[in-house]
Amino acid sequence: MANPAQAFAQSRRASLIAAIFMMATSAIGPGFLTQTATFTATLGAAFAFGILASILIDFVVQLNVWRIVTLSRRRAAELANCAVPGSGYVLAVLVIFGGLVFSIGNIAGAGLGLNALIGLDPLWGGALSALIAIGVFTSHRAGVAMDRIMIALGLVKVGLIAYAAFAAHPPLGEALRQTVWPEFVDFAAITTIVGGTVGGYITYAGAHRLLDRGTVGVENIEAVSKAALTGILVTGVVRYVLFLAILGVVASGVVIDVSGQGANPAAQAFGETAGKFGLMAFGLVLWAAGISSVIGASYTSMSFITVFSDIITERVRHLVTVGFILIALFAYLALGKPPAALLVFAGGFNGLILPLGLSIFMYVGWRRADLLDGYHYPRWLLVLGVMTCVLSWYMAFKSAGAIFAFVIGS
């Protein structure tokens, strides 16, 4: 049997891996897949700059949020209330609503995935996927099941996306050039892709998972930082590889449909790279992304309800999460909007939420060491965080109209 020290190390390692995959599967969900296909089809190689921007913003946001949440030993909304009374309630409402928008899109994405994989109607596919997600939360070992699902589905997604990129033969030189020197910059596209990868609930997904598993305090800060960097590296590489896969299809002259009720731009890109096998592979990727993101969005969104009451138990939170998924499912069935439009709007809306939470967290890091066990926050990380905060407010201001117009006009 392992001694207590070994058992603690194994438990901490397991919680860190789970947190990495919670963040990674949330950040490479059906929203990101569809958003990347949509904007690559319309912007071409110039969208490479948007991918780079999302990775850099992700780096700054996640490194700050993971560090501050685990140092404070408080959930994001509770910490916000301690720093700025009342702000935690506002943050919780916005994140929960943003998580609902994400969940609707994720259910739509899972439905599209099953449609591409086995031909099942997207409405039935979405309903089935939502029920599977509910099954995880009603399981007696829901936490363990969730960790394993996140890891397994994350590996499936990474492998299949890498295959698609290899088969697409993208123009690497042009992509690399426009990564750092784009022909033009589309702020709505960048805000949407940032929101789809680090906006709304995704900002706090991995950090809250660490909190639940007890990986907190100054003694764990080095391990937390390494885990955050690992998660960012994994998601960053996969994002860029996915972009290259779709760019290869676009550069070959294929016109990807990004409008209409039946539009499934990412499916079309995967189908073009490897025919029927590519389409089925995409279906599996999108379903894996959808089901894991439904779980991630619901779990993290409902972790914010504890700010409204001190007596909410783990059991109650799981039951509320079941209700949350059902509401998202009913909304998806009732809205009647094209699934692709819902997925793009979900990223944009959550990109608009990002600046508020980040502003509060940077204030905590800058002025409230009393909430961080007296930890001396690194000056370089504060400077990067404040710069990113200002940039995210600017992008939200510039792109809000275009983001809402996208779904209204669909």
mmCIF file of C-alpha atoms in Angstrom:
data_model
loop_
_atom_site.group_PDB
_atom_site.id
_atom_site.type_symbol
_atom_site.label_atom_id
_atom_site.label_comp_id
_atom_site.label_asym_id
_atom_site.label_seq_id
_atom_site.Cartn_x
_atom_site.Cartn_y
_atom_site.Cartn_z
ATOM 1 C CA MET A 1 0.000 0.000 0.000
ATOM 2 C CA ALA A 2 1.144 3.547 -0.696
ATOM 3 C CA ASN A 3 2.221 5.609 2.271
ATOM 4 C CA PRO A 4 0.321 8.858 3.060
ATOM 5 C CA ALA A 5 2.870 11.015 1.225
ATOM 6 C CA GLN A 6 2.640 8.877 -1.924
ATOM 7 C CA ALA A 7 -1.150 8.805 -1.716
ATOM 8 C CA PHE A 8 -1.245 12.606 -1.463
ATOM 9 C CA ALA A 9 1.114 12.993 -4.432
ATOM 10 C CA GLN A 10 -0.979 10.610 -6.548
ATOM 11 C CA SER A 11 -4.190 12.395 -5.566
ATOM 12 C CA ARG A 12 -2.707 15.793 -6.421
ATOM 13 C CA ARG A 13 -1.404 14.516 -9.754
ATOM 14 C CA ALA A 14 -4.826 13.092 -10.603
ATOM 15 C CA SER A 15 -6.550 16.373 -9.741
ATOM 16 C CA LEU A 16 -4.077 18.363 -11.843
ATOM 17 C CA ILE A 17 -4.541 16.076 -14.858
ATOM 18 C CA ALA A 18 -8.324 16.272 -14.467
ATOM 19 C CA ALA A 19 -8.165 20.078 -14.260
ATOM 20 C CA ILE A 20 -5.991 20.257 -17.388
ATOM 21 C CA PHE A 21 -8.427 18.138 -19.369
ATOM 22 C CA MET A 22 -11.423 20.002 -17.913
ATOM 23 C CA MET A 23 -9.943 23.215 -19.316
ATOM 24 C CA ALA A 24 -8.730 21.626 -22.559
ATOM 25 C CA THR A 25 -11.982 19.861 -23.457
ATOM 26 C CA SER A 26 -13.934 23.011 -22.592
ATOM 27 C CA ALA A 27 -11.608 25.182 -24.676
ATOM 28 C CA ILE A 28 -11.677 22.838 -27.706
ATOM 29 C CA GLY A 29 -15.403 22.247 -27.624
ATOM 30 C CA PRO A 30 -17.902 22.271 -30.496
ATOM 31 C CA GLY A 31 -17.999 26.074 -30.315
ATOM 32 C CA PHE A 32 -14.309 26.364 -31.087
ATOM 33 C CA LEU A 33 -14.528 23.733 -33.832
ATOM 34 C CA THR A 34 -17.428 25.509 -35.527
ATOM 35 C CA GLN A 35 -16.090 29.033 -34.917
ATOM 36 C CA THR A 36 -12.700 28.076 -36.372
ATOM 37 C CA ALA A 37 -14.306 26.563 -39.473
ATOM 38 C CA THR A 38 -16.646 29.547 -39.915
ATOM 39 C CA PHE A 39 -14.002 32.264 -39.587
ATOM 40 C CA THR A 40 -11.324 30.385 -41.522
ATOM 41 C CA ALA A 41 -13.823 30.010 -44.386
ATOM 42 C CA THR A 42 -14.574 33.748 -44.363
ATOM 43 C CA LEU A 43 -11.191 35.233 -43.374
ATOM 44 C CA GLY A 44 -8.743 32.660 -44.754
ATOM 45 C CA ALA A 45 -5.133 32.728 -43.563
ATOM 46 C CA ALA A 46 -5.690 36.113 -41.862
ATOM 47 C CA PHE A 47 -7.563 34.279 -39.117
ATOM 48 C CA ALA A 48 -4.210 32.838 -37.990
ATOM 49 C CA PHE A 49 -3.680 36.084 -36.065
ATOM 50 C CA GLY A 50 -6.966 35.496 -34.227
ATOM 51 C CA ILE A 51 -5.779 32.030 -33.198
ATOM 52 C CA LEU A 52 -2.493 33.465 -31.908
ATOM 53 C CA ALA A 53 -4.339 36.223 -30.020
ATOM 54 C CA SER A 54 -6.632 33.671 -28.379
ATOM 55 C CA ILE A 55 -3.645 31.587 -27.240
ATOM 56 C CA LEU A 56 -1.810 34.600 -25.754
ATOM 57 C CA ILE A 57 -4.936 35.875 -23.990
ATOM 58 C CA ASP A 58 -5.622 32.336 -22.743
ATOM 59 C CA PHE A 59 -2.085 32.170 -21.312
ATOM 60 C CA VAL A 60 -2.486 35.347 -19.278
ATOM 61 C CA VAL A 61 -6.069 34.705 -18.138
ATOM 62 C CA GLN A 62 -5.655 31.083 -17.053
ATOM 63 C CA LEU A 63 -2.330 31.615 -15.321
ATOM 64 C CA ASN A 64 -3.838 34.442 -13.256
ATOM 65 C CA VAL A 65 -7.180 32.790 -12.543
ATOM 66 C CA TRP A 66 -5.790 29.377 -11.546
ATOM 67 C CA ARG A 67 -3.235 31.021 -9.281
ATOM 68 C CA ILE A 68 -5.654 33.428 -7.580
ATOM 69 C CA VAL A 69 -8.488 30.907 -7.070
ATOM 70 C CA THR A 70 -6.240 28.245 -5.543
ATOM 71 C CA LEU A 71 -4.361 30.754 -3.374
ATOM 72 C CA SER A 72 -7.596 32.239 -2.021
ATOM 73 C CA ARG A 73 -9.229 28.809 -1.484
ATOM 74 C CA ARG A 74 -12.485 30.400 -2.684
ATOM 75 C CA ARG A 75 -14.654 29.996 -5.756
ATOM 76 C CA ALA A 76 -14.526 32.900 -8.212
ATOM 77 C CA ALA A 77 -17.845 34.490 -7.209
ATOM 78 C CA GLU A 78 -17.138 34.164 -3.481
ATOM 79 C CA LEU A 79 -13.721 35.745 -3.977
ATOM 80 C CA ALA A 80 -15.260 38.563 -6.039
ATOM 81 C CA ASN A 81 -17.721 39.325 -3.217
ATOM 82 C CA CYS A 82 -14.866 39.492 -0.714
ATOM 83 C CA ALA A 83 -12.939 41.889 -2.954
ATOM 84 C CA VAL A 84 -15.824 44.055 -4.216
ATOM 85 C CA PRO A 85 -19.057 43.444 -2.257
ATOM 86 C CA GLY A 86 -21.891 42.424 -4.558
ATOM 87 C CA SER A 87 -19.728 41.862 -7.629
ATOM 88 C CA GLY A 88 -19.723 38.111 -7.068
ATOM 89 C CA TYR A 89 -23.480 37.926 -7.546
ATOM 90 C CA VAL A 90 -23.239 39.822 -10.828
ATOM 91 C CA LEU A 91 -20.374 37.612 -11.980
ATOM 92 C CA ALA A 92 -22.277 34.454 -10.999
ATOM 93 C CA VAL A 93 -25.415 35.487 -12.901
ATOM 94 C CA LEU A 94 -23.430 36.355 -16.033
ATOM 95 C CA VAL A 95 -21.349 33.167 -15.937
ATOM 96 C CA ILE A 96 -24.402 30.967 -15.303
ATOM 97 C CA PHE A 97 -26.308 32.609 -18.171
ATOM 98 C CA GLY A 98 -23.212 32.402 -20.379
ATOM 99 C CA GLY A 99 -22.856 28.748 -19.378
ATOM 100 C CA LEU A 100 -26.464 28.154 -20.389
ATOM 101 C CA VAL A 101 -25.778 29.721 -23.791
ATOM 102 C CA PHE A 102 -22.692 27.523 -24.094
ATOM 103 C CA SER A 103 -24.640 24.416 -23.035
ATOM 104 C CA ILE A 104 -27.319 25.042 -25.661
ATOM 105 C CA GLY A 105 -24.589 25.329 -28.274
ATOM 106 C CA ASN A 106 -22.763 22.276 -26.919
ATOM 107 C CA ILE A 107 -25.927 20.152 -27.095
ATOM 108 C CA ALA A 108 -26.407 21.397 -30.653
ATOM 109 C CA GLY A 109 -22.803 20.453 -31.408
ATOM 110 C CA ALA A 110 -23.205 16.967 -29.955
ATOM 111 C CA GLY A 111 -26.343 16.539 -32.064
ATOM 112 C CA LEU A 112 -24.489 17.609 -35.205
ATOM 113 C CA GLY A 113 -21.719 15.162 -34.307
ATOM 114 C CA LEU A 114 -24.063 12.175 -34.077
ATOM 115 C CA ASN A 115 -25.698 13.298 -37.321
ATOM 116 C CA ALA A 116 -22.328 13.201 -39.113
ATOM 117 C CA LEU A 117 -21.293 9.956 -37.397
ATOM 118 C CA ILE A 118 -24.400 7.786 -37.717
ATOM 119 C CA GLY A 119 -26.956 9.939 -39.533
ATOM 120 C CA LEU A 120 -29.120 10.534 -36.458
ATOM 121 C CA ASP A 121 -31.354 13.630 -36.579
ATOM 122 C CA PRO A 122 -29.518 16.469 -34.739
ATOM 123 C CA LEU A 123 -32.508 17.061 -32.446
ATOM 124 C CA TRP A 124 -32.535 13.441 -31.304
ATOM 125 C CA GLY A 125 -28.734 13.394 -31.147
ATOM 126 C CA GLY A 126 -28.725 16.463 -28.922
ATOM 127 C CA ALA A 127 -31.367 14.965 -26.642
ATOM 128 C CA LEU A 128 -29.455 11.680 -26.345
ATOM 129 C CA SER A 129 -26.182 13.473 -25.570
ATOM 130 C CA ALA A 130 -27.861 15.615 -22.908
ATOM 131 C CA LEU A 131 -29.227 12.456 -21.259
ATOM 132 C CA ILE A 132 -25.745 10.912 -21.240
ATOM 133 C CA ALA A 133 -24.408 14.037 -19.520
ATOM 134 C CA ILE A 134 -27.206 13.765 -16.948
ATOM 135 C CA GLY A 135 -26.226 10.133 -16.375
ATOM 136 C CA VAL A 136 -22.749 11.246 -15.307
ATOM 137 C CA PHE A 137 -24.203 13.491 -12.606
ATOM 138 C CA THR A 138 -26.660 10.903 -11.312
ATOM 139 C CA SER A 139 -23.903 8.307 -10.970
ATOM 140 C CA HIS A 140 -22.712 7.504 -7.464
ATOM 141 C CA ARG A 141 -19.169 8.042 -8.713
ATOM 142 C CA ALA A 142 -19.884 11.108 -10.821
ATOM 143 C CA GLY A 143 -16.605 12.879 -9.980
ATOM 144 C CA VAL A 144 -14.428 9.908 -10.958
ATOM 145 C CA ALA A 145 -16.508 9.280 -14.089
ATOM 146 C CA MET A 146 -16.198 12.921 -15.124
ATOM 147 C CA ASP A 147 -12.411 12.893 -14.747
ATOM 148 C CA ARG A 148 -12.092 9.755 -16.887
ATOM 149 C CA ILE A 149 -14.507 10.989 -19.545
ATOM 150 C CA MET A 150 -12.636 14.295 -19.862
ATOM 151 C CA ILE A 151 -9.281 12.534 -20.322
ATOM 152 C CA ALA A 152 -10.521 9.882 -22.766
ATOM 153 C CA LEU A 153 -12.518 12.250 -24.961
ATOM 154 C CA GLY A 154 -9.744 14.825 -24.901
ATOM 155 C CA LEU A 155 -7.303 12.280 -26.310
ATOM 156 C CA VAL A 156 -9.798 11.258 -29.012
ATOM 157 C CA LYS A 157 -10.222 14.854 -30.138
ATOM 158 C CA VAL A 158 -6.502 15.608 -30.265
ATOM 159 C CA GLY A 159 -5.742 12.482 -32.313
ATOM 160 C CA LEU A 160 -8.486 13.017 -34.876
ATOM 161 C CA ILE A 161 -7.760 16.726 -35.345
ATOM 162 C CA ALA A 162 -4.080 15.926 -35.939
ATOM 163 C CA TYR A 163 -5.065 13.392 -38.612
ATOM 164 C CA ALA A 164 -7.293 15.930 -40.385
ATOM 165 C CA ALA A 165 -4.485 18.503 -40.459
ATOM 166 C CA PHE A 166 -2.042 15.979 -41.935
ATOM 167 C CA ALA A 167 -4.507 15.048 -44.690
ATOM 168 C CA ALA A 168 -5.400 18.650 -45.596
ATOM 169 C CA HIS A 169 -1.905 19.819 -46.705
ATOM 170 C CA PRO A 170 -2.355 23.442 -45.540
ATOM 171 C CA PRO A 171 -0.227 26.363 -46.861
ATOM 172 C CA LEU A 172 2.090 26.577 -43.838
ATOM 173 C CA GLY A 173 4.172 29.507 -45.067
ATOM 174 C CA GLU A 174 1.184 31.770 -45.643
ATOM 175 C CA ALA A 175 -0.374 30.729 -42.333
ATOM 176 C CA LEU A 176 2.807 31.488 -40.384
ATOM 177 C CA ARG A 177 3.227 34.871 -42.091
ATOM 178 C CA GLN A 178 -0.295 36.007 -41.314
ATOM 179 C CA THR A 179 -0.037 34.690 -37.768
ATOM 180 C CA VAL A 180 2.237 37.633 -36.952
ATOM 181 C CA TRP A 181 1.430 40.011 -39.846
ATOM 182 C CA PRO A 182 -2.227 39.652 -40.852
ATOM 183 C CA GLU A 183 -3.680 41.392 -43.891
ATOM 184 C CA PHE A 184 -6.546 42.635 -41.689
ATOM 185 C CA VAL A 185 -7.895 42.171 -38.148
ATOM 186 C CA ASP A 186 -11.509 41.234 -37.407
ATOM 187 C CA PHE A 187 -12.260 42.112 -33.749
ATOM 188 C CA ALA A 188 -15.602 40.287 -33.708
ATOM 189 C CA ALA A 189 -13.886 37.090 -34.853
ATOM 190 C CA ILE A 190 -11.144 37.441 -32.220
ATOM 191 C CA THR A 191 -13.630 38.209 -29.425
ATOM 192 C CA THR A 192 -15.720 35.203 -30.447
ATOM 193 C CA ILE A 193 -12.793 32.796 -30.610
ATOM 194 C CA VAL A 194 -11.439 34.112 -27.289
ATOM 195 C CA GLY A 195 -14.881 33.696 -25.740
ATOM 196 C CA GLY A 196 -15.119 30.180 -27.125
ATOM 197 C CA THR A 197 -11.768 29.225 -25.608
ATOM 198 C CA VAL A 198 -11.407 31.223 -22.392
ATOM 199 C CA GLY A 199 -14.653 33.177 -21.934
ATOM 200 C CA GLY A 200 -17.517 32.672 -19.500
ATOM 201 C CA TYR A 201 -17.350 29.495 -17.436
ATOM 202 C CA ILE A 202 -14.216 28.223 -19.253
ATOM 203 C CA THR A 203 -12.148 30.831 -17.408
ATOM 204 C CA TYR A 204 -12.861 29.060 -14.131
ATOM 205 C CA ALA A 205 -13.338 25.413 -15.193
ATOM 206 C CA GLY A 206 -9.899 24.054 -14.333
ATOM 207 C CA ALA A 207 -9.426 26.301 -11.282
ATOM 208 C CA HIS A 208 -12.706 25.203 -9.663
ATOM 209 C CA ARG A 209 -11.827 21.568 -10.355
ATOM 210 C CA LEU A 210 -8.546 22.028 -8.467
ATOM 211 C CA LEU A 211 -10.436 23.711 -5.637
ATOM 212 C CA ASP A 212 -12.845 20.780 -5.362
ATOM 213 C CA ARG A 213 -9.934 18.342 -5.190
ATOM 214 C CA GLY A 214 -8.080 20.321 -2.498
ATOM 215 C CA THR A 215 -5.063 21.371 -4.592
ATOM 216 C CA VAL A 216 -4.860 24.823 -3.016
ATOM 217 C CA GLY A 217 -2.621 27.199 -1.070
ATOM 218 C CA VAL A 218 0.902 28.543 -1.424
ATOM 219 C CA GLU A 219 2.343 25.044 -1.010
ATOM 220 C CA ASN A 220 0.740 23.965 -4.305
ATOM 221 C CA ILE A 221 1.326 27.144 -6.317
ATOM 222 C CA GLU A 222 4.207 25.747 -8.379
ATOM 223 C CA ALA A 223 2.258 22.623 -9.350
ATOM 224 C CA VAL A 224 -0.822 24.709 -10.197
ATOM 225 C CA SER A 225 1.187 27.033 -12.436
ATOM 226 C CA LYS A 226 2.784 24.109 -14.272
ATOM 227 C CA ALA A 227 -0.627 22.502 -14.771
ATOM 228 C CA ALA A 228 -2.062 25.748 -16.161
ATOM 229 C CA LEU A 229 0.862 26.118 -18.566
ATOM 230 C CA THR A 230 0.498 22.491 -19.678
ATOM 231 C CA GLY A 231 -3.214 22.954 -20.323
ATOM 232 C CA ILE A 232 -2.592 26.145 -22.293
ATOM 233 C CA LEU A 233 0.134 24.467 -24.349
ATOM 234 C CA VAL A 234 -2.093 21.479 -25.181
ATOM 235 C CA THR A 235 -5.074 23.615 -26.167
ATOM 236 C CA GLY A 236 -2.914 26.130 -28.055
ATOM 237 C CA VAL A 237 -1.274 23.480 -30.226
ATOM 238 C CA VAL A 238 -4.587 21.749 -30.963
ATOM 239 C CA ARG A 239 -6.266 25.066 -31.854
ATOM 240 C CA TYR A 240 -3.575 25.939 -34.364
ATOM 241 C CA VAL A 241 -3.526 22.426 -35.844
ATOM 242 C CA LEU A 242 -7.316 22.549 -36.295
ATOM 243 C CA PHE A 243 -7.017 25.937 -38.003
ATOM 244 C CA LEU A 244 -4.393 24.510 -40.384
ATOM 245 C CA ALA A 245 -6.640 21.553 -41.216
ATOM 246 C CA ILE A 246 -9.536 23.807 -42.231
ATOM 247 C CA LEU A 247 -7.248 26.316 -43.970
ATOM 248 C CA GLY A 248 -5.930 23.488 -46.132
ATOM 249 C CA VAL A 249 -9.473 22.749 -47.282
ATOM 250 C CA VAL A 250 -10.250 26.433 -47.947
ATOM 251 C CA ALA A 251 -6.956 26.996 -49.793
ATOM 252 C CA SER A 252 -7.706 24.067 -52.109
ATOM 253 C CA GLY A 253 -10.663 25.995 -53.505
ATOM 254 C CA VAL A 254 -13.477 24.270 -51.630
ATOM 255 C CA VAL A 255 -16.278 26.664 -50.648
ATOM 256 C CA ILE A 256 -17.442 25.910 -47.098
ATOM 257 C CA ASP A 257 -21.084 26.712 -46.365
ATOM 258 C CA VAL A 258 -21.352 28.876 -43.224
ATOM 259 C CA SER A 259 -25.012 29.855 -43.481
ATOM 260 C CA GLY A 260 -28.385 28.208 -43.409
ATOM 261 C CA GLN A 261 -30.221 25.815 -41.092
ATOM 262 C CA GLY A 262 -28.218 22.788 -42.189
ATOM 263 C CA ALA A 263 -24.787 24.453 -42.219
ATOM 264 C CA ASN A 264 -22.085 22.379 -40.550
ATOM 265 C CA PRO A 265 -18.845 24.060 -41.703
ATOM 266 C CA ALA A 266 -16.473 21.943 -39.630
ATOM 267 C CA ALA A 267 -18.117 18.728 -40.860
ATOM 268 C CA GLN A 268 -17.684 19.842 -44.449
ATOM 269 C CA ALA A 269 -13.992 20.554 -43.847
ATOM 270 C CA PHE A 270 -13.391 17.138 -42.297
ATOM 271 C CA GLY A 271 -15.346 15.457 -45.099
ATOM 272 C CA GLU A 272 -13.185 17.161 -47.718
ATOM 273 C CA THR A 273 -9.943 15.958 -46.114
ATOM 274 C CA ALA A 274 -10.759 12.257 -46.045
ATOM 275 C CA GLY A 275 -14.129 11.620 -47.662
ATOM 276 C CA LYS A 276 -16.699 9.578 -45.759
ATOM 277 C CA PHE A 277 -14.124 8.490 -43.197
ATOM 278 C CA GLY A 278 -13.246 12.139 -42.583
ATOM 279 C CA LEU A 279 -16.902 12.995 -42.080
ATOM 280 C CA MET A 280 -17.388 10.145 -39.615
ATOM 281 C CA ALA A 281 -14.157 11.055 -37.826
ATOM 282 C CA PHE A 282 -15.454 14.598 -37.517
ATOM 283 C CA GLY A 283 -18.749 13.284 -36.142
ATOM 284 C CA LEU A 284 -16.872 11.480 -33.396
ATOM 285 C CA VAL A 285 -14.740 14.570 -32.675
ATOM 286 C CA LEU A 286 -17.745 16.889 -32.546
ATOM 287 C CA TRP A 287 -19.783 14.496 -30.403
ATOM 288 C CA ALA A 288 -16.833 14.038 -28.028
ATOM 289 C CA ALA A 289 -16.378 17.802 -27.897
ATOM 290 C CA GLY A 290 -20.097 18.372 -27.387
ATOM 291 C CA ILE A 291 -20.717 15.841 -24.624
ATOM 292 C CA SER A 292 -17.556 16.757 -22.700
ATOM 293 C CA SER A 293 -18.336 20.462 -23.020
ATOM 294 C CA VAL A 294 -21.931 19.956 -21.851
ATOM 295 C CA ILE A 295 -20.464 18.317 -18.750
ATOM 296 C CA GLY A 296 -17.806 21.009 -18.309
ATOM 297 C CA ALA A 297 -20.181 23.937 -18.869
ATOM 298 C CA SER A 298 -22.835 22.556 -16.531
ATOM 299 C CA TYR A 299 -20.412 21.523 -13.796
ATOM 300 C CA THR A 300 -18.576 24.839 -13.708
ATOM 301 C CA SER A 301 -21.651 27.034 -14.169
ATOM 302 C CA MET A 302 -23.386 25.340 -11.249
ATOM 303 C CA SER A 303 -20.269 25.699 -9.098
ATOM 304 C CA PHE A 304 -21.200 29.412 -9.005
ATOM 305 C CA ILE A 305 -24.555 28.859 -7.269
ATOM 306 C CA THR A 306 -22.828 28.344 -3.918
ATOM 307 C CA VAL A 307 -22.323 32.120 -3.733
ATOM 308 C CA PHE A 308 -26.074 32.500 -3.164
ATOM 309 C CA SER A 309 -26.228 30.102 -0.187
ATOM 310 C CA ASP A 310 -23.809 28.523 2.291
ATOM 311 C CA ILE A 311 -25.914 25.382 2.718
ATOM 312 C CA ILE A 312 -25.837 24.023 -0.844
ATOM 313 C CA THR A 313 -24.415 20.497 -0.644
ATOM 314 C CA GLU A 314 -22.625 18.524 -3.333
ATOM 315 C CA ARG A 315 -25.751 16.401 -3.784
ATOM 316 C CA VAL A 316 -27.939 19.472 -4.273
ATOM 317 C CA ARG A 317 -25.478 20.905 -6.771
ATOM 318 C CA HIS A 318 -25.570 17.702 -8.822
ATOM 319 C CA LEU A 319 -29.380 17.782 -8.881
ATOM 320 C CA VAL A 320 -29.394 21.446 -9.912
ATOM 321 C CA THR A 321 -26.893 20.581 -12.645
ATOM 322 C CA VAL A 322 -29.316 17.978 -14.005
ATOM 323 C CA GLY A 323 -31.989 20.686 -14.166
ATOM 324 C CA PHE A 324 -29.520 23.038 -15.831
ATOM 325 C CA ILE A 325 -28.817 20.529 -18.613
ATOM 326 C CA LEU A 326 -32.541 19.883 -19.110
ATOM 327 C CA ILE A 327 -33.234 23.634 -19.421
ATOM 328 C CA ALA A 328 -30.455 23.892 -22.024
ATOM 329 C CA LEU A 329 -31.907 20.928 -23.912
ATOM 330 C CA PHE A 330 -35.440 22.365 -23.952
ATOM 331 C CA ALA A 331 -34.070 25.744 -25.060
ATOM 332 C CA TYR A 332 -32.153 24.092 -27.901
ATOM 333 C CA LEU A 333 -35.258 22.246 -29.075
ATOM 334 C CA ALA A 334 -37.413 25.389 -28.837
ATOM 335 C CA LEU A 335 -35.118 28.056 -30.308
ATOM 336 C CA GLY A 336 -35.043 26.757 -33.858
ATOM 337 C CA LYS A 337 -31.813 28.593 -34.695
ATOM 338 C CA PRO A 338 -29.150 26.912 -36.887
ATOM 339 C CA PRO A 339 -26.786 24.957 -34.581
ATOM 340 C CA ALA A 340 -23.722 26.572 -36.162
ATOM 341 C CA ALA A 341 -25.101 30.063 -35.462
ATOM 342 C CA LEU A 342 -25.780 29.140 -31.829
ATOM 343 C CA LEU A 343 -22.220 27.862 -31.432
ATOM 344 C CA VAL A 344 -20.659 31.031 -32.842
ATOM 345 C CA PHE A 345 -22.927 33.296 -30.775
ATOM 346 C CA ALA A 346 -22.090 31.335 -27.606
ATOM 347 C CA GLY A 347 -18.402 32.138 -28.044
ATOM 348 C CA GLY A 348 -19.068 35.794 -28.793
ATOM 349 C CA PHE A 349 -21.385 36.300 -25.821
ATOM 350 C CA ASN A 350 -18.957 34.689 -23.398
ATOM 351 C CA GLY A 351 -16.152 36.794 -24.836
ATOM 352 C CA LEU A 352 -18.166 39.835 -23.735
ATOM 353 C CA ILE A 353 -18.351 38.427 -20.175
ATOM 354 C CA LEU A 354 -14.599 37.840 -19.854
ATOM 355 C CA PRO A 355 -13.478 41.426 -19.036
ATOM 356 C CA LEU A 356 -15.618 41.743 -15.884
ATOM 357 C CA GLY A 357 -14.269 38.685 -14.108
ATOM 358 C CA LEU A 358 -10.712 39.372 -15.206
ATOM 359 C CA SER A 359 -10.917 42.965 -13.905
ATOM 360 C CA ILE A 360 -11.967 41.758 -10.449
ATOM 361 C CA PHE A 361 -9.249 39.118 -10.347
ATOM 362 C CA MET A 362 -6.528 41.559 -11.340
ATOM 363 C CA TYR A 363 -7.689 43.904 -8.557
ATOM 364 C CA VAL A 364 -7.344 41.004 -6.090
ATOM 365 C CA GLY A 365 -3.846 40.208 -7.330
ATOM 366 C CA TRP A 366 -2.800 43.868 -7.238
ATOM 367 C CA ARG A 367 -4.343 45.110 -3.969
ATOM 368 C CA ARG A 368 -5.737 42.241 -1.890
ATOM 369 C CA ALA A 369 -2.834 40.100 -0.717
ATOM 370 C CA ASP A 370 -4.905 39.505 2.441
ATOM 371 C CA LEU A 371 -7.156 37.258 0.344
ATOM 372 C CA LEU A 372 -4.181 35.308 -1.022
ATOM 373 C CA ASP A 373 -2.544 34.052 2.178
ATOM 374 C CA GLY A 374 -0.228 37.094 2.040
ATOM 375 C CA TYR A 375 1.326 35.755 -1.172
ATOM 376 C CA HIS A 376 3.483 38.318 -3.005
ATOM 377 C CA TYR A 377 1.953 38.314 -6.453
ATOM 378 C CA PRO A 378 4.466 38.397 -9.355
ATOM 379 C CA ARG A 379 4.659 41.885 -10.848
ATOM 380 C CA TRP A 380 5.153 40.611 -14.414
ATOM 381 C CA LEU A 381 1.975 38.558 -14.217
ATOM 382 C CA LEU A 382 0.023 41.552 -12.918
ATOM 383 C CA VAL A 383 1.249 43.762 -15.750
ATOM 384 C CA LEU A 384 0.318 41.168 -18.375
ATOM 385 C CA GLY A 385 -3.039 40.649 -16.694
ATOM 386 C CA VAL A 386 -3.909 44.354 -16.666
ATOM 387 C CA MET A 387 -2.855 44.755 -20.311
ATOM 388 C CA THR A 388 -5.013 41.768 -21.282
ATOM 389 C CA CYS A 389 -7.907 43.164 -19.252
ATOM 390 C CA VAL A 390 -7.773 46.502 -21.084
ATOM 391 C CA LEU A 391 -7.527 44.697 -24.435
ATOM 392 C CA SER A 392 -10.526 42.470 -23.644
ATOM 393 C CA TRP A 393 -12.682 45.504 -22.731
ATOM 394 C CA TYR A 394 -11.672 47.189 -25.991
ATOM 395 C CA MET A 395 -12.468 44.111 -28.081
ATOM 396 C CA ALA A 396 -15.843 43.703 -26.334
ATOM 397 C CA PHE A 397 -16.716 47.331 -27.101
ATOM 398 C CA LYS A 398 -15.700 47.005 -30.752
ATOM 399 C CA SER A 399 -17.434 43.694 -31.431
ATOM 400 C CA ALA A 400 -20.632 43.590 -29.296
ATOM 401 C CA GLY A 401 -22.905 44.783 -32.113
ATOM 402 C CA ALA A 402 -21.531 42.323 -34.659
ATOM 403 C CA ILE A 403 -21.793 39.402 -32.229
ATOM 404 C CA PHE A 404 -25.490 39.965 -31.477
ATOM 405 C CA ALA A 405 -26.224 40.714 -35.131
ATOM 406 C CA PHE A 406 -24.792 37.325 -36.081
ATOM 407 C CA VAL A 407 -27.397 35.250 -34.226
ATOM 408 C CA ILE A 408 -30.285 37.701 -34.776
ATOM 409 C CA GLY A 409 -29.691 37.600 -38.503
ATOM 410 C CA SER A 410 -29.437 33.804 -38.662
#
